[in-house]
Amino acid sequence: MVKRIHILNGPNLNLLGTREADIYGTLTLADIESLCREDCVRLGIEMSFAQTNSEGELVTLIQAAGAAGAGLVINAGAYTHTSIAVHDAIRAARVVAVEVHLSNVYAREDFRHHSYISPVARGVICGFGATGYRLAISALAEELD
Ligand code: CA2
């Protein structure tokens, strides 16, 4: 069976590489997409990669991952800490999801310590920058076996 991974990015992640490099690193989102695509090609995984600033569109993209039978790598940005809609969408889609954050959210403000996604994720990776996406792909490649 073909393995598929949908990689979804939430609000403001389109700004990566332009500012706040001390927190989020110097890579752009396009750089991260290229790294992910290299890994997926090597592993024989079909990959899609998207970013949205809209909560509703993120829900629609999660539903699409479920319909495609794909694993999910999700960095929901600030919606991680606020969105019951994203939580419900992941649960309803019955996808295997890995929650990723570039920064170590537990070393930052208290409001970043709670995630609505973690309870519906298979696992969580944070603090390793772009490498976190690659670790998530590697983990999902085994989970989807
Ligand atoms: O560390 C992460 O990956 C976050 O998901 C990033 C979110 C933040 O709200 C989460 O708590 C942790 C914010 C993404 C904003 O990205 C920017 C990139 C460059 C400049 C400004 C914002």
XYZ file of N, CA and C and ligand atoms in Angstrom:
457
model
N 0.842 -1.204 0.000
C 0.000 0.000 0.000
C 0.881 1.260 0.000
N 0.445 2.264 -0.773
C 1.210 3.510 -0.860
C 1.127 4.264 0.471
N 2.278 4.681 0.974
C 2.267 5.506 2.195
C 2.141 6.971 1.804
N 1.276 7.658 2.527
C 1.069 9.092 2.263
C 1.202 9.865 3.559
N 1.845 11.018 3.467
C 1.932 11.915 4.620
C 1.509 13.308 4.185
N 0.588 13.898 4.949
C 0.233 15.302 4.736
C 0.903 16.120 5.841
N 1.636 17.140 5.434
C 2.345 18.003 6.385
C 1.645 19.361 6.390
N 1.078 19.715 7.538
C 0.265 20.937 7.623
C 0.885 21.932 8.596
N 0.848 23.185 8.173
C 1.439 24.275 8.963
C 0.404 25.375 9.162
N 0.327 25.869 10.396
C -0.672 26.864 10.742
C -0.192 28.292 10.632
N -0.877 29.185 11.330
C -0.718 30.625 11.134
C 0.687 31.139 11.407
N 1.082 32.054 10.539
C 2.339 32.807 10.625
C 3.583 32.002 10.255
N 3.431 30.708 10.047
C 4.621 29.921 9.695
C 5.124 30.260 8.289
N 4.304 30.972 7.492
C 4.776 31.499 6.204
C 5.848 32.579 6.392
N 5.992 33.082 7.639
C 6.988 34.136 7.909
C 8.357 33.583 8.289
N 8.458 32.269 8.384
C 9.742 31.665 8.797
C 10.891 32.162 7.925
N 12.022 32.391 8.579
C 13.223 32.814 7.851
C 13.292 34.311 7.623
N 12.213 35.032 7.952
C 12.209 36.484 7.714
C 12.428 37.275 8.994
N 12.045 36.704 10.159
C 12.240 37.359 11.454
C 12.141 36.310 12.552
N 12.459 36.720 13.793
C 12.441 35.807 14.952
C 13.302 34.563 14.715
N 14.446 34.759 14.043
C 15.334 33.638 13.738
C 15.912 33.038 15.015
N 16.008 33.861 16.080
C 16.540 33.350 17.350
C 15.617 32.280 17.938
N 14.338 32.379 17.639
C 13.377 31.389 18.165
C 13.130 30.270 17.150
N 12.939 30.648 15.870
C 12.448 29.670 14.885
C 13.490 29.239 13.855
N 14.707 29.812 13.936
C 15.746 29.419 12.983
C 15.715 30.264 11.714
N 16.645 29.963 10.825
C 16.821 30.792 9.620
C 16.191 30.171 8.371
N 15.765 28.934 8.462
C 15.175 28.288 7.281
C 13.801 28.859 6.980
N 13.482 28.980 5.701
C 12.121 29.356 5.304
C 11.248 28.092 5.297
N 9.928 28.317 5.181
C 9.028 27.159 5.113
C 9.300 26.369 3.830
N 9.682 27.086 2.751
C 10.025 26.391 1.491
C 11.260 25.508 1.688
N 12.240 25.980 2.492
C 13.417 25.149 2.798
C 12.991 23.875 3.538
N 12.094 24.052 4.510
C 11.635 22.894 5.296
C 10.889 21.920 4.387
N 10.069 22.464 3.484
C 9.352 21.590 2.529
C 10.347 20.776 1.706
N 11.426 21.412 1.243
C 12.420 20.684 0.428
C 13.057 19.549 1.215
N 13.418 19.839 2.484
C 14.026 18.794 3.317
C 13.055 17.623 3.497
N 11.785 17.959 3.761
C 10.774 16.910 3.959
C 10.595 16.089 2.682
N 10.580 16.806 1.532
C 10.362 16.098 0.264
C 11.517 15.126 -0.016
N 12.753 15.568 0.261
C 13.912 14.668 0.068
C 13.734 13.394 0.884
N 13.342 13.558 2.164
C 13.167 12.378 3.026
C 12.061 11.478 2.493
N 10.947 12.079 2.089
C 9.807 11.276 1.632
C 10.130 10.539 0.337
N 10.860 11.196 -0.563
C 11.263 10.519 -1.805
C 12.120 9.304 -1.458
N 13.095 9.530 -0.557
C 14.003 8.430 -0.174
C 13.236 7.270 0.455
N 12.182 7.595 1.219
C 11.417 6.562 1.933
C 10.257 6.011 1.101
N 10.081 6.555 -0.110
C 8.983 6.081 -0.968
C 7.612 6.486 -0.468
N 7.544 7.682 0.128
C 6.278 8.170 0.685
C 5.762 9.323 -0.176
N 4.467 9.297 -0.483
C 3.836 10.444 -1.163
C 3.601 11.542 -0.143
N 4.018 12.741 -0.472
C 3.921 13.834 0.504
C 3.151 15.013 -0.054
N 2.311 15.617 0.783
C 1.789 16.942 0.436
C 2.166 17.885 1.572
N 2.313 19.157 1.245
C 2.817 20.136 2.218
C 1.994 21.401 2.037
N 1.430 21.923 3.119
C 0.572 23.106 3.005
C 0.713 23.993 4.233
N 0.402 25.256 4.026
C 0.375 26.227 5.138
C -0.886 27.063 4.980
N -1.529 27.359 6.110
C -2.682 28.247 6.077
C -2.704 29.119 7.328
N -3.206 30.335 7.133
C -3.396 31.222 8.281
C -4.815 31.120 8.839
N -5.617 30.255 8.236
C -7.034 30.181 8.599
C -7.359 28.889 9.354
N -8.052 29.022 10.466
C -8.418 27.851 11.280
C -9.340 26.913 10.498
N -10.319 27.509 9.800
C -11.268 26.685 9.040
C -10.580 25.905 7.941
N -9.622 26.542 7.263
C -8.910 25.831 6.194
C -8.055 24.707 6.779
N -7.496 24.956 7.961
C -6.702 23.894 8.599
C -7.590 22.678 8.882
N -8.799 22.930 9.353
C -9.758 21.840 9.596
C -10.046 21.100 8.289
N -10.267 21.846 7.204
C -10.549 21.225 5.899
C -9.370 20.364 5.445
N -8.152 20.856 5.651
C -6.960 20.096 5.241
C -6.778 18.834 6.092
N -7.134 18.907 7.362
C -7.067 17.709 8.227
C -8.089 16.676 7.752
N -9.280 17.147 7.395
C -10.306 16.230 6.877
C -9.814 15.561 5.592
N -9.111 16.323 4.756
C -8.585 15.768 3.495
C -7.528 14.696 3.767
N -6.705 14.917 4.789
C -5.701 13.900 5.154
C -6.406 12.609 5.574
N -7.484 12.758 6.330
C -8.251 11.581 6.762
C -8.840 10.856 5.566
N -9.418 11.607 4.630
C -10.048 11.004 3.451
C -9.018 10.292 2.579
N -7.772 10.794 2.578
C -6.708 10.199 1.750
C -6.023 9.027 2.454
N -6.378 8.781 3.706
C -5.720 7.715 4.465
C -4.267 8.038 4.737
N -3.969 9.314 4.878
C -2.578 9.748 5.060
C -2.241 9.917 6.540
N -0.954 9.763 6.859
C -0.467 10.177 8.171
C -0.333 11.690 8.165
N -0.339 12.267 9.357
C -0.335 13.726 9.462
C 0.842 14.204 10.308
N 1.597 15.158 9.744
C 2.571 15.921 10.533
C 1.973 17.306 10.656
N 1.750 17.769 11.873
C 1.061 19.052 12.019
C 1.780 19.978 12.988
N 2.128 21.151 12.462
C 2.554 22.263 13.297
C 1.438 23.297 13.176
N 0.539 23.281 14.122
C -0.660 24.131 14.039
C -0.384 25.541 14.526
N 0.885 25.861 14.815
C 1.210 27.207 15.280
C 0.385 27.544 16.511
N -0.079 28.786 16.593
C -0.804 29.224 17.792
C -2.140 28.511 17.972
N -2.706 27.928 16.889
C -3.964 27.174 17.050
C -3.772 25.958 17.940
N -2.526 25.519 18.064
C -2.214 24.423 18.995
C -2.798 24.703 20.377
N -2.692 25.962 20.781
C -3.005 26.332 22.162
C -4.435 26.829 22.337
N -5.180 26.910 21.220
C -6.519 27.535 21.287
C -7.637 26.733 20.647
N -7.305 25.788 19.747
C -8.345 25.323 18.824
C -8.954 23.966 19.158
N -10.162 24.005 19.688
C -10.927 22.767 19.877
C -11.338 22.221 18.511
N -11.530 23.113 17.533
C -11.905 22.673 16.178
C -10.811 21.798 15.558
N -9.552 22.176 15.756
C -8.449 21.365 15.219
C -8.368 20.029 15.969
N -8.530 20.073 17.278
C -8.575 18.837 18.080
C -9.654 17.895 17.543
N -10.876 18.428 17.381
C -11.998 17.596 16.922
C -11.741 17.042 15.521
N -11.128 17.862 14.652
C -10.869 17.428 13.268
C -9.886 16.260 13.244
N -8.834 16.333 14.050
C -7.844 15.235 14.073
C -8.496 13.969 14.608
N -9.276 14.135 15.679
C -9.964 12.965 16.255
C -10.907 12.343 15.225
N -11.708 13.164 14.564
C -12.714 12.664 13.613
C -12.064 12.029 12.389
N -10.899 12.562 11.977
C -10.240 12.061 10.763
C -9.596 10.695 11.002
N -9.421 10.329 12.272
C -8.804 9.035 12.632
C -7.440 8.870 11.971
N -6.713 9.963 11.851
C -5.372 9.912 11.274
C -4.350 9.630 12.374
N -3.220 9.058 11.973
C -2.072 9.001 12.873
C -1.366 10.346 12.724
N -1.345 11.107 13.810
C -0.810 12.473 13.740
C 0.411 12.628 14.629
N 1.397 13.358 14.113
C 2.549 13.751 14.926
C 2.520 15.275 15.036
N 2.491 15.765 16.264
C 2.500 17.210 16.531
C 3.951 17.683 16.568
N 4.234 18.715 15.791
C 5.607 19.234 15.717
C 5.621 20.713 16.064
N 6.633 21.130 16.808
C 6.915 22.551 17.011
C 8.403 22.776 16.821
N 8.717 23.863 16.142
C 10.124 24.208 15.934
C 10.793 24.528 17.261
N 10.111 25.334 18.077
C 10.684 25.762 19.358
C 10.274 24.798 20.465
N 10.994 24.872 21.585
C 10.608 24.096 22.767
C 9.540 24.896 23.513
N 8.290 24.569 23.233
C 7.174 25.358 23.783
C 7.164 25.325 25.327
N 7.759 24.298 25.916
C 7.758 24.177 27.388
C 8.808 25.071 28.042
N 9.709 25.611 27.233
C 10.715 26.556 27.751
C 10.281 27.998 27.489
N 9.037 28.170 27.045
C 8.537 29.506 26.683
C 7.374 29.899 27.611
N 6.559 30.837 27.187
C 5.469 31.343 28.036
C 4.509 30.223 28.450
N 3.883 30.411 29.617
C 2.955 29.397 30.142
C 1.839 29.068 29.143
N 1.360 30.094 28.398
C 0.223 29.827 27.510
C 0.578 28.871 26.373
N 1.894 28.631 26.183
C 2.293 27.663 25.148
C 2.438 26.252 25.718
N 2.199 26.090 27.027
C 2.413 24.775 27.649
C 1.217 23.854 27.474
N 0.066 24.445 27.107
C -1.100 23.579 26.881
C -1.337 23.405 25.388
N -1.575 22.150 24.989
C -1.870 21.850 23.590
C -3.192 21.111 23.482
N -4.059 21.570 22.586
C -5.294 20.832 22.278
C -5.025 19.666 21.335
N -3.827 19.631 20.771
C -3.506 18.594 19.784
C -2.884 17.354 20.431
N -2.062 17.579 21.462
C -1.345 16.445 22.060
C -2.248 15.261 22.433
N -3.457 15.498 22.994
C -4.290 14.348 23.368
C -4.761 13.506 22.189
N -4.733 14.074 20.970
C -5.185 13.310 19.800
C -4.013 12.991 18.853
N -2.788 13.248 19.321
C -1.595 12.935 18.521
C -0.989 11.613 18.985
N -0.325 10.921 18.052
C 0.413 9.715 18.443
C 1.654 10.115 19.232
N 2.258 11.245 18.831
C 3.435 11.714 19.541
C 3.674 13.190 19.289
N 4.594 13.743 20.059
C 4.885 15.184 19.997
C 6.398 15.379 19.922
N 6.831 16.274 19.020
C 8.256 16.599 18.895
C 8.381 18.112 18.955
N 9.201 18.629 19.863
C 9.381 20.081 19.881
C 10.802 20.432 20.279
N 11.272 21.576 19.776
C 12.561 22.108 20.205
C 13.726 21.808 19.294
N 13.511 21.060 18.234
C 14.614 20.666 17.351
C 14.581 21.372 16.002
N 13.830 22.467 15.917
C 13.756 23.209 14.663
C 13.217 22.333 13.542
N 13.745 22.581 12.331
C 13.272 21.847 11.147
C 13.505 20.344 11.274
N 14.516 19.959 12.054
C 14.787 18.525 12.253
C 13.561 17.807 12.817
N 12.725 18.532 13.561
C 11.514 17.929 14.127
C 10.587 17.374 13.055
N 10.494 18.082 11.925
C 9.650 17.587 10.823
C 10.218 16.279 10.286
N 11.549 16.230 10.199
C 12.190 15.027 9.637
C 12.049 13.836 10.604
N 12.154 14.129 11.911
C 11.945 13.071 12.907
C 10.507 12.551 12.829
N 9.566 13.472 12.606
C 8.158 13.079 12.523
C 7.911 12.182 11.306
N 8.537 12.536 10.171
C 8.386 11.712 8.962
C 8.950 10.318 9.211
N 10.128 10.288 9.849
C 10.763 9.001 10.131
C 9.879 8.135 11.047
N 9.297 8.765 12.062
C 8.420 8.025 12.988
C 7.172 7.536 12.259
N 6.573 8.416 11.440
C 5.345 8.026 10.725
C 5.608 6.918 9.718
N 6.798 6.949 9.088
C 7.131 5.911 8.105
C 7.035 4.532 8.758
N 7.421 4.436 10.027
C 7.321 3.149 10.740
C 5.898 2.888 11.185
N 5.224 3.930 11.685
C 3.849 3.771 12.161
C 2.910 3.323 11.048
N 3.176 3.795 9.829
C 2.264 3.494 8.720
C 2.570 2.143 8.093
N 3.566 1.442 8.601
C 3.930 0.117 8.054
C 2.785 -0.864 8.184
O 7.491 26.471 17.775
C 6.582 26.327 16.935
O 6.718 25.711 15.889
C 5.232 27.013 17.186
O 4.210 26.150 16.734
C 5.252 28.294 16.389
C 4.020 29.167 16.610
C 3.771 29.376 18.111
O 2.552 30.083 18.296
C 3.721 28.067 18.865
O 3.553 28.348 20.243
C 4.999 27.283 18.667
C 4.202 30.540 15.969
C 4.617 30.529 14.549
C 4.988 31.920 14.160
O 6.071 31.854 13.271
C 6.761 32.996 13.015
C 7.876 32.865 12.219
C 8.641 33.974 11.936
C 8.275 35.206 12.423
C 7.150 35.342 13.212
C 6.393 34.227 13.510
